[in-house]
Short mmCIF file of C-alpha atoms in Angstrom, two decimals:
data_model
loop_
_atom_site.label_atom_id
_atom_site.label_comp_id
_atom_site.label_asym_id
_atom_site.label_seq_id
_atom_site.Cartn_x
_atom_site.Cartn_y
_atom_site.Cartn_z
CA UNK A 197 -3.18 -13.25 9.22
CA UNK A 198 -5.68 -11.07 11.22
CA UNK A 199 -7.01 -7.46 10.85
CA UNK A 200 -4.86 -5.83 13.58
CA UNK A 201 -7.67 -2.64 14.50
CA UNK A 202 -10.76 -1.13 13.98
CA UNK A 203 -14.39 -2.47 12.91
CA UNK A 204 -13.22 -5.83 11.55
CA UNK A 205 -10.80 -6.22 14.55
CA UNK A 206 -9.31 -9.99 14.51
CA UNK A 207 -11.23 -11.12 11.62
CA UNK A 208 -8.41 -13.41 9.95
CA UNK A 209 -8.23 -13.17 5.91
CA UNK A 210 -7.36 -15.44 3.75
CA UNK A 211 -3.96 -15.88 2.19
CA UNK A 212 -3.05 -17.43 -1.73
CA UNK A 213 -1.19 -20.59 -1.42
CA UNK A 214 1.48 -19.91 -3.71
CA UNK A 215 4.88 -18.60 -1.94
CA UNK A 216 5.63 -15.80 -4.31
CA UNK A 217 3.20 -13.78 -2.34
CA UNK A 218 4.78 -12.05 0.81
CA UNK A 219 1.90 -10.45 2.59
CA UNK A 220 2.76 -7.49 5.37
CA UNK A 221 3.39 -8.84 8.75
CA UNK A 222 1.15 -7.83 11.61
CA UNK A 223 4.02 -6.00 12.82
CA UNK A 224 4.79 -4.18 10.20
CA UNK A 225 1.51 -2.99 9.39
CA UNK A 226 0.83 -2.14 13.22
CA UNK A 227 4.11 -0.08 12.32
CA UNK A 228 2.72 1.78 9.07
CA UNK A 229 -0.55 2.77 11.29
CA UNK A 230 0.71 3.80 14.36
CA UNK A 231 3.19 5.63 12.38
CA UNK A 232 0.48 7.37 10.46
CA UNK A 233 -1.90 8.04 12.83
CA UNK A 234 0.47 9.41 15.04
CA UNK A 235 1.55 12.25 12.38
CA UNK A 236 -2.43 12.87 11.73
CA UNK A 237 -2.62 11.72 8.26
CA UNK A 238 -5.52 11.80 6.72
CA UNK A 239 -6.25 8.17 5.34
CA UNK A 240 -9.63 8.77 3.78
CA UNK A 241 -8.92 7.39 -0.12
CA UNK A 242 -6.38 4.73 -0.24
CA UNK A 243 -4.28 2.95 -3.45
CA UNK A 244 -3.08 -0.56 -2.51
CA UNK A 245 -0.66 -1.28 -4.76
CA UNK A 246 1.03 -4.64 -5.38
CA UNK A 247 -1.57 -5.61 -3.59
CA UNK A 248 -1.06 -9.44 -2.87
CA UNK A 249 -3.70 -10.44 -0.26
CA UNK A 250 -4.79 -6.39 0.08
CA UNK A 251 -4.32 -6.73 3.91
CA UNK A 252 -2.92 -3.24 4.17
CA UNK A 253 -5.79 -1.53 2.02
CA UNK A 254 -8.11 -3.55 4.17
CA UNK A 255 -6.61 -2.90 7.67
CA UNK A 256 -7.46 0.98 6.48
CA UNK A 257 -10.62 0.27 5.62
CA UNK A 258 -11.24 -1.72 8.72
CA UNK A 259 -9.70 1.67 10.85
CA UNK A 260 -12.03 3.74 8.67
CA UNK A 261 -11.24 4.64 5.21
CA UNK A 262 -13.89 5.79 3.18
CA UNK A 263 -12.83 4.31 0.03
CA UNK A 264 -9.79 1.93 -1.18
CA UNK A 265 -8.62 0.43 -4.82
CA UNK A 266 -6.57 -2.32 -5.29
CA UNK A 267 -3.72 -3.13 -7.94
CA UNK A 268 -2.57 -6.35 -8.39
CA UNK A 269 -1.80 -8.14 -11.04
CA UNK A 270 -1.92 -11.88 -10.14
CA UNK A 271 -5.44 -13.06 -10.71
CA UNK A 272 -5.62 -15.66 -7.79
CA UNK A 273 -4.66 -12.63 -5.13
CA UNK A 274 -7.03 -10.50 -6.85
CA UNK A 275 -10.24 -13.51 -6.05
CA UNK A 276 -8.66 -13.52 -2.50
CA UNK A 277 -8.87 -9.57 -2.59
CA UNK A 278 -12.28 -9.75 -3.52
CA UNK A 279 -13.33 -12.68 -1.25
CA UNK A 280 -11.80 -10.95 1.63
CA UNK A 281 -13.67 -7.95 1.04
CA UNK A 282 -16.53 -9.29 0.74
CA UNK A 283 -16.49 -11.60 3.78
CA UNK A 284 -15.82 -8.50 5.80
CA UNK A 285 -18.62 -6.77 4.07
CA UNK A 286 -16.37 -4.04 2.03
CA UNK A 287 -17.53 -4.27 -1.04
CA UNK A 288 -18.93 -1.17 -1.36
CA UNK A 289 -16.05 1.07 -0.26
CA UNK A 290 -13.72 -0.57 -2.29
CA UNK A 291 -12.41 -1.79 -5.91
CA UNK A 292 -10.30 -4.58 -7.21
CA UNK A 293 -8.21 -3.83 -10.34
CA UNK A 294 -6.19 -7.50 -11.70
CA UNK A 295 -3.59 -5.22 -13.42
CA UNK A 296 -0.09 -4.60 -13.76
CA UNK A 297 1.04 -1.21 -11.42
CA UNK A 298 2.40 0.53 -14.73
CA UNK A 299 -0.82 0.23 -16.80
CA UNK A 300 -3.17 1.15 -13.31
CA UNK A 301 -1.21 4.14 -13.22
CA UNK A 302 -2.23 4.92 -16.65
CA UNK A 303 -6.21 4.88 -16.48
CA UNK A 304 -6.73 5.36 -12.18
CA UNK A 305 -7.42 8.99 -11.76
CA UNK A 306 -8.22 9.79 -8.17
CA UNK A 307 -6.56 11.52 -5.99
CA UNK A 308 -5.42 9.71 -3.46
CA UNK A 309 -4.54 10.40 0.32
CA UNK A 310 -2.62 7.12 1.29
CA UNK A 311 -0.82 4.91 -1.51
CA UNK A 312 1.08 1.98 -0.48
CA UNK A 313 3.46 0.10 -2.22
CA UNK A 314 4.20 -3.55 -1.34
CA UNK A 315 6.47 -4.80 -4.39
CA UNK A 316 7.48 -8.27 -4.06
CA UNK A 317 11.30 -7.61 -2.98
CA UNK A 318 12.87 -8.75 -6.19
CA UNK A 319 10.99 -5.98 -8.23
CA UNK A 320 13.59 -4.23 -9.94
CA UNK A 321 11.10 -1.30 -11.05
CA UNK A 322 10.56 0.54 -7.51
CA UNK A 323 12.71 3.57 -8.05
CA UNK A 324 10.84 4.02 -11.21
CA UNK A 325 7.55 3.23 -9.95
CA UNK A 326 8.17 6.24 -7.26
CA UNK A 327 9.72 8.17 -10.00
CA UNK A 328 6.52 7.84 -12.11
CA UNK A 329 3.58 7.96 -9.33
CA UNK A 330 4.90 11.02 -7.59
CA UNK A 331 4.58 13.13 -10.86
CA UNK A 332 0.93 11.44 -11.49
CA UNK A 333 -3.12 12.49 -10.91
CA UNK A 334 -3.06 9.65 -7.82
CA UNK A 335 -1.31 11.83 -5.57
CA UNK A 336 -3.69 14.42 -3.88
CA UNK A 337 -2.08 17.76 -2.60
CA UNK A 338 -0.83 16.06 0.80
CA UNK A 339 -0.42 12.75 -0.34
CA UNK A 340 1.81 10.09 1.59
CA UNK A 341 3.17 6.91 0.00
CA UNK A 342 4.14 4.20 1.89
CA UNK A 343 6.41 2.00 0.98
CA UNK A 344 7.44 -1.69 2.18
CA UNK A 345 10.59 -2.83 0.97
CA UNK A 346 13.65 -5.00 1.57
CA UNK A 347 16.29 -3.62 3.43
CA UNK A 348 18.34 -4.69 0.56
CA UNK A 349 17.06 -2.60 -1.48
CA UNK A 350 17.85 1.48 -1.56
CA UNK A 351 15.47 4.27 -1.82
CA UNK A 352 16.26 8.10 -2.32
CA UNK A 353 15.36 10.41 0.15
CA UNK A 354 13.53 12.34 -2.47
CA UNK A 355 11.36 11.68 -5.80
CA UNK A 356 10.35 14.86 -7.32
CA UNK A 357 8.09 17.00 -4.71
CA UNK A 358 8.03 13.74 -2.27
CA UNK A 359 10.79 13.76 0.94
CA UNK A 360 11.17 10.68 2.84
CA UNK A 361 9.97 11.72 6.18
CA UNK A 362 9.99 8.13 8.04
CA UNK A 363 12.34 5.05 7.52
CA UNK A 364 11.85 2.01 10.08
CA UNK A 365 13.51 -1.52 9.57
CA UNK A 366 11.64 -4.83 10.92
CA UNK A 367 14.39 -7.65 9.81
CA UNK A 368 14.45 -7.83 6.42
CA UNK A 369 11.38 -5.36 6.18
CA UNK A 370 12.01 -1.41 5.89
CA UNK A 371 9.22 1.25 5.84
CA UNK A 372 9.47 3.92 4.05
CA UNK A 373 7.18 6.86 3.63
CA UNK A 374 7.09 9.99 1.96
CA UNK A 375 5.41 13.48 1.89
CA UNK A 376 4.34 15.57 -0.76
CA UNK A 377 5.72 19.23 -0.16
CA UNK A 378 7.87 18.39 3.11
CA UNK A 379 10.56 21.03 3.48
CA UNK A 380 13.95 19.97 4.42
#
């Protein structure tokens, strides 16, 4: 798995062994990019949630983020995370947090401009995750979430303020990202 664009351009990261990780294809983080840079989002402060091997919270940092945290609650990701990170000499614009999404939610308290959400695709908590995030301090004022799911699984259009404004299906992989204050 390589860094698709930017300063750490095909640098390759590392990867846990374990198969319960599914880390975000080239192509479908090529897809989240080009789908946010083409709307002009802002992607300055960046959540990586469910992170796994934090390749999407470092492919934003490698296109020029100023700042990203990590969430993830499996501690051998999280030393991958962090030797990734380092190896591509991030350390300094980012943080790791080995935590479960739920409790991160309750003591992160940035604003954020970009949060994605990986989940591993038998997460039964999404909805409720987006319920609970889009009513929380870690959304700044024109926040986008980002979230990569299976197409097997169904989100709303909506969660409280937050309108789906993109959906895009890669196989098994959908995209979907929201807006804060989109009007229909």
């Amino acid at each position: 798995m390589r860094i698709i664009a930017g300063e750490a351009k095909g640098k390759r990261l590392k990867s846990p062994r374990h198969s319960s990780t599914r880390p975000s294809s080239e192509l479908a983080r090529g897809a989240i990019f080009s789908i946010l840079e083409s709307m002009n989002i802002p992607c300055s402060r960046i959540l990586d949630l469910y992170s796994g091997t934090g390749a999407l919270g470092i492919e934003a940092l490698s296109r020029g983020a100023q700042w990203a945290d990590f969430v993830e609650r499996d501690t051998a990701c999280c030393s991958i995370i962090k030797e990734n990170i380092k190896n591509l000499e991030m350390q300094n614009r980012s943080h790791v947090y080995t935590a479960e999404v739920k409790r991160a939610m309750s003591f992160l308290k940035n604003g954020y401009d970009v949060i994605f959400m990986d989940p591993p695709y038998n997460e039964p908590f999404v909805d409720e995750t987006l319920e609970r995030l889009t009513t929380s301090p870690l959304v700044g004022p024109e926040a986008t979430i980002v979230v990569e799911h299976s197409r097997h699984q169904t989100l709303r259009a909506h969660y409280n303020d937050f309108q789906r404004i993109k959906e895009r299906k890669y196989g098994d992989t959908v995209i979907s990202i929201y807006r804060k204050g989109v009007n229909d």
